[in-house]
Amino acid sequence: MYSSISLASLLALLVSLVPYIAAQDTLFTVNCAPLTTQRSDPILVPGEASSHVHTIIGGTAFARTETNEDAVRAAGTTCDKSLDNSNYWIPQLYHQGEGGQFELVPMATASVYYLNRACDYAKDRTGCDYTQYARAPPKGLRMIAGDLKRRTYNDSDFRERAMSHVCLRANGQEDLHIADLPKEQCTRIRSQVFFPSCWDGENLDSKDHKSHMAYPALGDYNIGVCPESHPVGIFSVFFEFFYDTNAVRDFNRYVYAMGDTTGYGLHGDFINGWTDQEKLQKAMSTCTGSDGINSAGCSLKVNGETGQATRKDPETPAPDEDVGLDGPIKALPGDNPVSISSSPRHAGDWRRHTRHTRRSYNQR
């Protein structure tokens, strides 16, 4: 039996959807080529070797001792927005062969999305007005999302749902969206990290590199009203790293650099290296319309151009360590043991909750 709805109610429903539709459309994209692959993490262990290998994109100032000032002053970037000297990184993906050796899976490209998804805390606020813009990530912000030690999955935890994977399938097959690492043939694996969008308004970093940030209290991990403890909504930072897995046939043996075969330990790091905070703030209103970055007034343009994603070398050469770039290696760098989990897969659960709009953003 069909239910009826009055015209007034229908109009009210459509009006209520406008802010959400606007939220889906209000974004700009930073597309990046690889920068370096090395066992470094200037956020977690500055000046030292990190416990596992990362693949890094962005500003050429990346180094174990990189400061916020170094990032902004980088000589260049591998990303297509020349004002963005930020660094973004995730754990390197490997494939373990039957003989036990580890083959590095090449990271082909990456995309970073800046979205207008979060809003400031206010008493009794139940939703966001997406005709208003969140604040740009503050100058000097550093943050980490995810947990390298996680080997199980809790669908009710925003922090865990914010990490995910997509198996890009061949021959027009529908892509597989899941929380863990795929266990089937994929042309590419897309590793995805959605950073928390709510800031405490004071600290640019914290002891654990996480507690100064939070996910929304109302909504979902990727959209909504910020909590009172972290009242400032900033642009949501969401990135995708594309690993080229087309040649891999034994697809049950993927492992991240920290020894994680589940994929639940996926994590991401971000150092804000934008060189012009004012232009970054204006980008959400000037580079996100129907013409995107091609808009005449887009604030991200320098001399009429935004930039080009190009491979570059870091200004500080990578430490002399065999991380698998020249062929299979006997052990994961850092001697990380391979670990597994009996936690069930959650493809359906993750996809049911996701609000990443999956049309192509790469032209925006």
XYZ file of C-alpha atoms in Angstrom:
364
model
C 0.000 0.000 0.000
C 1.429 3.414 -0.976
C 1.651 6.213 1.584
C 0.561 9.716 0.636
C 2.466 12.942 1.213
C 1.207 16.504 0.949
C 2.749 18.984 -1.468
C 3.809 21.148 1.458
C 5.566 18.213 3.115
C 7.301 17.300 -0.126
C 8.548 20.856 -0.609
C 9.797 20.942 2.975
C 11.684 17.686 2.385
C 13.307 19.016 -0.779
C 14.367 22.211 0.974
C 15.904 20.197 3.797
C 18.038 18.302 1.281
C 19.549 21.424 -0.287
C 22.324 21.873 2.327
C 23.330 18.203 1.996
C 23.433 18.419 -1.805
C 25.539 21.556 -1.489
C 27.876 19.706 0.867
C 28.381 16.983 -1.726
C 29.299 19.546 -4.402
C 31.462 21.929 -2.397
C 35.012 20.647 -2.751
C 38.241 21.012 -4.646
C 40.815 18.375 -5.481
C 44.599 18.212 -5.240
C 46.022 15.508 -7.514
C 49.531 14.308 -6.743
C 52.353 12.200 -8.128
C 54.589 10.151 -5.802
C 57.408 11.940 -3.971
C 59.342 9.317 -2.019
C 59.084 5.948 -0.297
C 61.050 5.639 2.925
C 60.986 4.679 6.591
C 60.337 8.196 7.906
C 57.576 9.968 9.827
C 58.397 13.542 10.919
C 55.161 13.747 12.941
C 55.405 10.565 15.010
C 59.180 10.108 15.271
C 60.924 13.308 14.125
C 64.589 12.841 13.343
C 64.446 9.057 13.598
C 63.651 6.044 11.464
C 59.974 5.169 11.718
C 58.851 1.638 12.530
C 57.676 1.000 8.966
C 57.843 2.335 5.400
C 55.555 5.082 4.111
C 54.776 6.351 0.628
C 54.676 10.156 0.544
C 53.260 12.806 -1.762
C 53.445 16.594 -1.800
C 56.086 19.134 -0.866
C 59.718 18.429 -1.602
C 60.777 19.519 1.909
C 59.726 16.125 3.311
C 62.410 14.724 5.608
C 62.681 13.066 8.998
C 63.384 16.461 10.540
C 60.771 18.442 8.577
C 59.256 21.357 10.491
C 56.097 23.281 9.670
C 58.269 26.147 8.413
C 60.239 23.746 6.203
C 57.006 22.509 4.627
C 55.814 25.983 3.662
C 59.235 26.887 2.238
C 59.513 23.744 0.069
C 61.082 24.319 -3.338
C 58.236 22.507 -5.056
C 55.492 19.904 -4.824
C 54.432 16.778 -6.673
C 50.819 18.004 -6.558
C 48.881 19.984 -9.140
C 48.170 22.929 -6.846
C 51.428 24.883 -6.662
C 50.312 26.636 -3.468
C 50.105 23.289 -1.669
C 53.448 22.241 -0.195
C 51.706 19.998 2.323
C 52.834 16.415 2.837
C 50.452 13.471 2.953
C 51.458 9.867 3.562
C 50.259 6.339 4.315
C 51.953 2.968 4.911
C 53.520 1.341 1.870
C 51.706 -1.724 0.506
C 53.628 -4.940 -0.217
C 52.809 -8.338 -1.678
C 54.319 -11.411 -0.051
C 55.272 -14.103 -2.535
C 55.023 -17.816 -1.891
C 58.743 -17.908 -1.138
C 58.245 -15.416 1.684
C 59.859 -12.419 0.018
C 58.095 -9.062 -0.125
C 57.453 -7.164 -3.350
C 56.709 -3.453 -3.145
C 53.383 -2.579 -4.802
C 53.907 0.669 -6.754
C 51.827 3.675 -5.715
C 50.732 5.186 -9.016
C 48.957 8.396 -8.049
C 46.944 10.049 -5.290
C 44.097 12.510 -4.909
C 43.364 14.745 -1.930
C 39.886 16.216 -1.517
C 39.126 19.316 0.518
C 35.406 19.293 1.328
C 32.965 21.561 3.129
C 31.483 18.913 5.425
C 31.824 20.019 9.070
C 30.429 22.989 10.998
C 31.184 24.654 14.332
C 29.642 23.472 17.566
C 26.732 25.565 18.824
C 24.312 24.736 21.601
C 21.201 22.996 20.251
C 22.600 22.871 16.717
C 21.389 19.696 14.997
C 22.711 20.223 11.476
C 25.024 22.307 9.328
C 24.187 25.128 6.960
C 26.355 24.202 4.004
C 25.853 27.556 2.342
C 28.393 28.677 4.953
C 32.013 27.563 4.755
C 34.122 25.828 7.350
C 37.549 27.214 8.142
C 40.647 26.202 6.252
C 43.009 23.891 8.158
C 45.073 26.277 10.306
C 48.661 27.097 9.427
C 51.024 24.566 10.987
C 48.376 21.886 11.600
C 49.662 18.333 11.942
C 47.434 15.313 12.423
C 47.260 11.546 12.165
C 44.159 9.480 11.440
C 43.903 5.732 11.990
C 45.857 3.306 14.166
C 48.788 1.308 12.829
C 48.218 -1.385 15.504
C 44.540 -2.009 14.745
C 43.746 -5.495 13.457
C 39.991 -5.659 14.107
C 37.095 -3.564 12.888
C 34.243 -1.860 14.742
C 31.623 -0.494 12.380
C 30.166 1.784 15.055
C 33.442 3.688 15.576
C 33.841 6.775 13.373
C 37.624 6.557 13.685
C 37.596 3.099 12.138
C 35.028 3.753 9.432
C 37.150 6.682 8.291
C 39.735 4.181 6.932
C 38.687 2.126 3.914
C 39.681 0.445 0.667
C 38.273 0.131 -2.822
C 39.064 -2.651 -5.261
C 38.961 -1.169 -8.761
C 37.773 -3.990 -10.998
C 38.325 -4.552 -14.698
C 35.892 -4.937 -17.587
C 33.295 -2.533 -16.286
C 32.575 -4.497 -13.120
C 31.286 -2.541 -10.142
C 34.082 -1.530 -7.789
C 34.226 -3.190 -4.357
C 34.126 -0.832 -1.327
C 35.343 -2.479 1.881
C 37.010 -1.761 5.200
C 39.800 -4.331 4.877
C 42.326 -5.136 2.170
C 40.690 -6.764 -0.886
C 41.009 -10.497 -1.368
C 40.400 -10.609 -5.103
C 41.895 -9.442 -8.377
C 41.961 -5.636 -8.591
C 43.443 -3.445 -11.297
C 44.235 -1.018 -8.512
C 43.636 -0.868 -4.764
C 42.549 2.543 -3.524
C 43.533 3.146 0.098
C 41.365 5.880 1.629
C 41.760 8.043 4.738
C 39.214 10.618 5.934
C 40.759 12.892 8.556
C 38.818 14.332 11.507
C 37.282 17.711 10.635
C 36.812 19.219 14.115
C 39.627 21.172 15.787
C 39.991 22.191 19.446
C 40.749 25.732 18.264
C 44.059 25.992 20.105
C 46.575 23.224 19.440
C 48.231 22.579 16.093
C 49.434 19.188 17.322
C 49.127 17.044 20.439
C 51.156 14.402 22.238
C 49.401 11.566 20.428
C 48.978 13.708 17.266
C 45.235 12.993 17.375
C 43.556 14.415 20.478
C 43.556 18.022 19.195
C 41.208 16.802 16.445
C 37.879 14.929 16.480
C 35.195 13.591 14.180
C 31.732 15.224 14.204
C 29.463 14.539 17.170
C 26.280 14.719 15.095
C 26.197 13.197 11.637
C 28.882 10.758 10.569
C 32.657 10.542 10.433
C 32.664 12.568 7.212
C 29.879 15.104 7.742
C 28.174 16.956 10.581
C 28.284 19.173 13.659
C 31.467 19.327 15.734
C 31.501 18.380 19.440
C 31.773 20.982 22.189
C 35.271 19.704 23.041
C 36.445 20.415 19.467
C 34.147 23.243 18.434
C 35.834 24.474 15.248
C 34.834 22.891 11.940
C 37.579 22.895 9.297
C 37.709 21.746 5.687
C 37.487 17.964 5.633
C 40.666 16.393 4.245
C 40.099 13.071 2.498
C 42.721 11.344 0.403
C 43.005 8.320 -1.859
C 46.270 6.562 -2.707
C 46.125 4.279 -5.756
C 48.290 1.142 -5.655
C 48.901 -0.561 -9.002
C 47.908 -4.203 -8.394
C 47.014 -5.239 -11.943
C 49.984 -7.612 -12.239
C 49.336 -9.354 -8.906
C 47.624 -12.725 -9.230
C 48.164 -14.170 -5.741
C 45.912 -11.498 -4.248
C 45.508 -13.114 -0.798
C 48.970 -12.001 0.282
C 48.823 -8.212 0.485
C 50.432 -6.711 3.570
C 51.038 -3.159 4.737
C 54.551 -2.153 5.783
C 53.802 -2.528 9.510
C 52.953 -6.209 8.938
C 49.178 -5.728 8.666
C 47.386 -8.164 6.331
C 43.908 -7.028 7.410
C 44.060 -3.430 6.233
C 42.431 -2.253 9.458
C 45.732 -0.673 10.490
C 45.616 1.767 7.591
C 46.478 5.276 8.763
C 47.348 8.634 7.278
C 49.470 11.647 8.195
C 49.100 15.295 7.188
C 51.358 18.329 7.586
C 49.761 21.577 6.427
C 52.187 23.243 4.051
C 49.857 25.570 2.139
C 51.820 28.715 1.344
C 48.871 31.132 1.410
C 46.206 30.581 4.059
C 43.963 33.352 2.733
C 43.861 31.844 -0.753
C 43.239 28.401 0.752
C 40.255 29.772 2.668
C 38.864 31.477 -0.426
C 39.252 28.303 -2.508
C 36.115 26.755 -1.038
C 34.020 29.601 -2.434
C 35.966 30.419 -5.611
C 37.152 27.029 -6.935
C 34.153 24.794 -6.281
C 31.423 25.954 -8.652
C 30.359 24.284 -11.870
C 33.722 25.166 -13.457
C 35.729 24.099 -10.411
C 39.376 25.131 -10.543
C 38.798 26.496 -14.043
C 36.655 29.280 -12.615
C 38.053 32.681 -13.545
C 38.301 33.790 -9.928
C 39.708 30.564 -8.452
C 42.090 31.651 -5.688
C 44.384 28.654 -6.224
C 45.688 29.989 -9.524
C 49.148 31.504 -9.792
C 49.665 33.495 -13.003
C 46.528 31.907 -14.378
C 47.582 28.317 -13.654
C 47.044 26.033 -10.675
C 50.033 23.731 -11.233
C 50.781 20.240 -12.484
C 51.207 16.893 -10.746
C 54.794 15.882 -11.477
C 57.227 13.452 -9.900
C 60.021 15.219 -8.050
C 62.809 14.203 -5.712
C 62.798 15.336 -2.071
C 65.323 18.036 -1.247
C 66.762 15.749 1.429
C 67.615 12.373 -0.144
C 65.863 9.352 1.329
C 67.884 7.386 3.916
C 70.056 4.664 2.407
C 67.867 1.614 3.050
C 66.521 -1.083 0.760
C 62.738 -0.738 1.022
C 62.004 -2.822 -2.070
C 62.133 -0.228 -4.819
C 64.700 -2.295 -6.755
C 63.154 -5.730 -6.264
C 61.885 -8.214 -3.643
C 63.241 -8.023 -0.104
C 63.515 -10.773 2.488
C 61.774 -8.911 5.324
C 59.637 -5.854 5.842
C 61.916 -2.893 6.670
C 61.958 -2.442 10.423
C 61.608 -6.249 10.815
C 57.850 -6.052 11.263
C 56.250 -9.497 11.678
C 53.231 -10.293 9.518
C 50.031 -10.255 11.607
C 46.493 -11.370 10.836
C 43.040 -11.140 12.422
C 39.987 -13.372 12.575
C 37.675 -10.334 12.437
C 35.066 -10.796 9.681
C 35.027 -8.623 6.607
C 32.685 -5.638 6.581
C 32.264 -4.646 2.949
C 28.542 -4.104 3.248
C 28.735 -2.326 6.584
C 31.327 0.189 5.396
C 29.557 0.940 2.141
C 26.205 1.392 3.868
C 27.623 4.224 5.971
C 29.898 5.967 3.478
C 29.009 9.375 2.118
C 31.969 9.798 -0.193
C 30.354 10.844 -3.460
C 32.051 8.664 -6.009
C 31.702 10.582 -9.214
C 34.940 11.897 -10.637
C 36.338 14.773 -8.622
C 39.641 14.892 -10.453
C 38.589 17.740 -12.719
C 37.531 19.995 -9.883
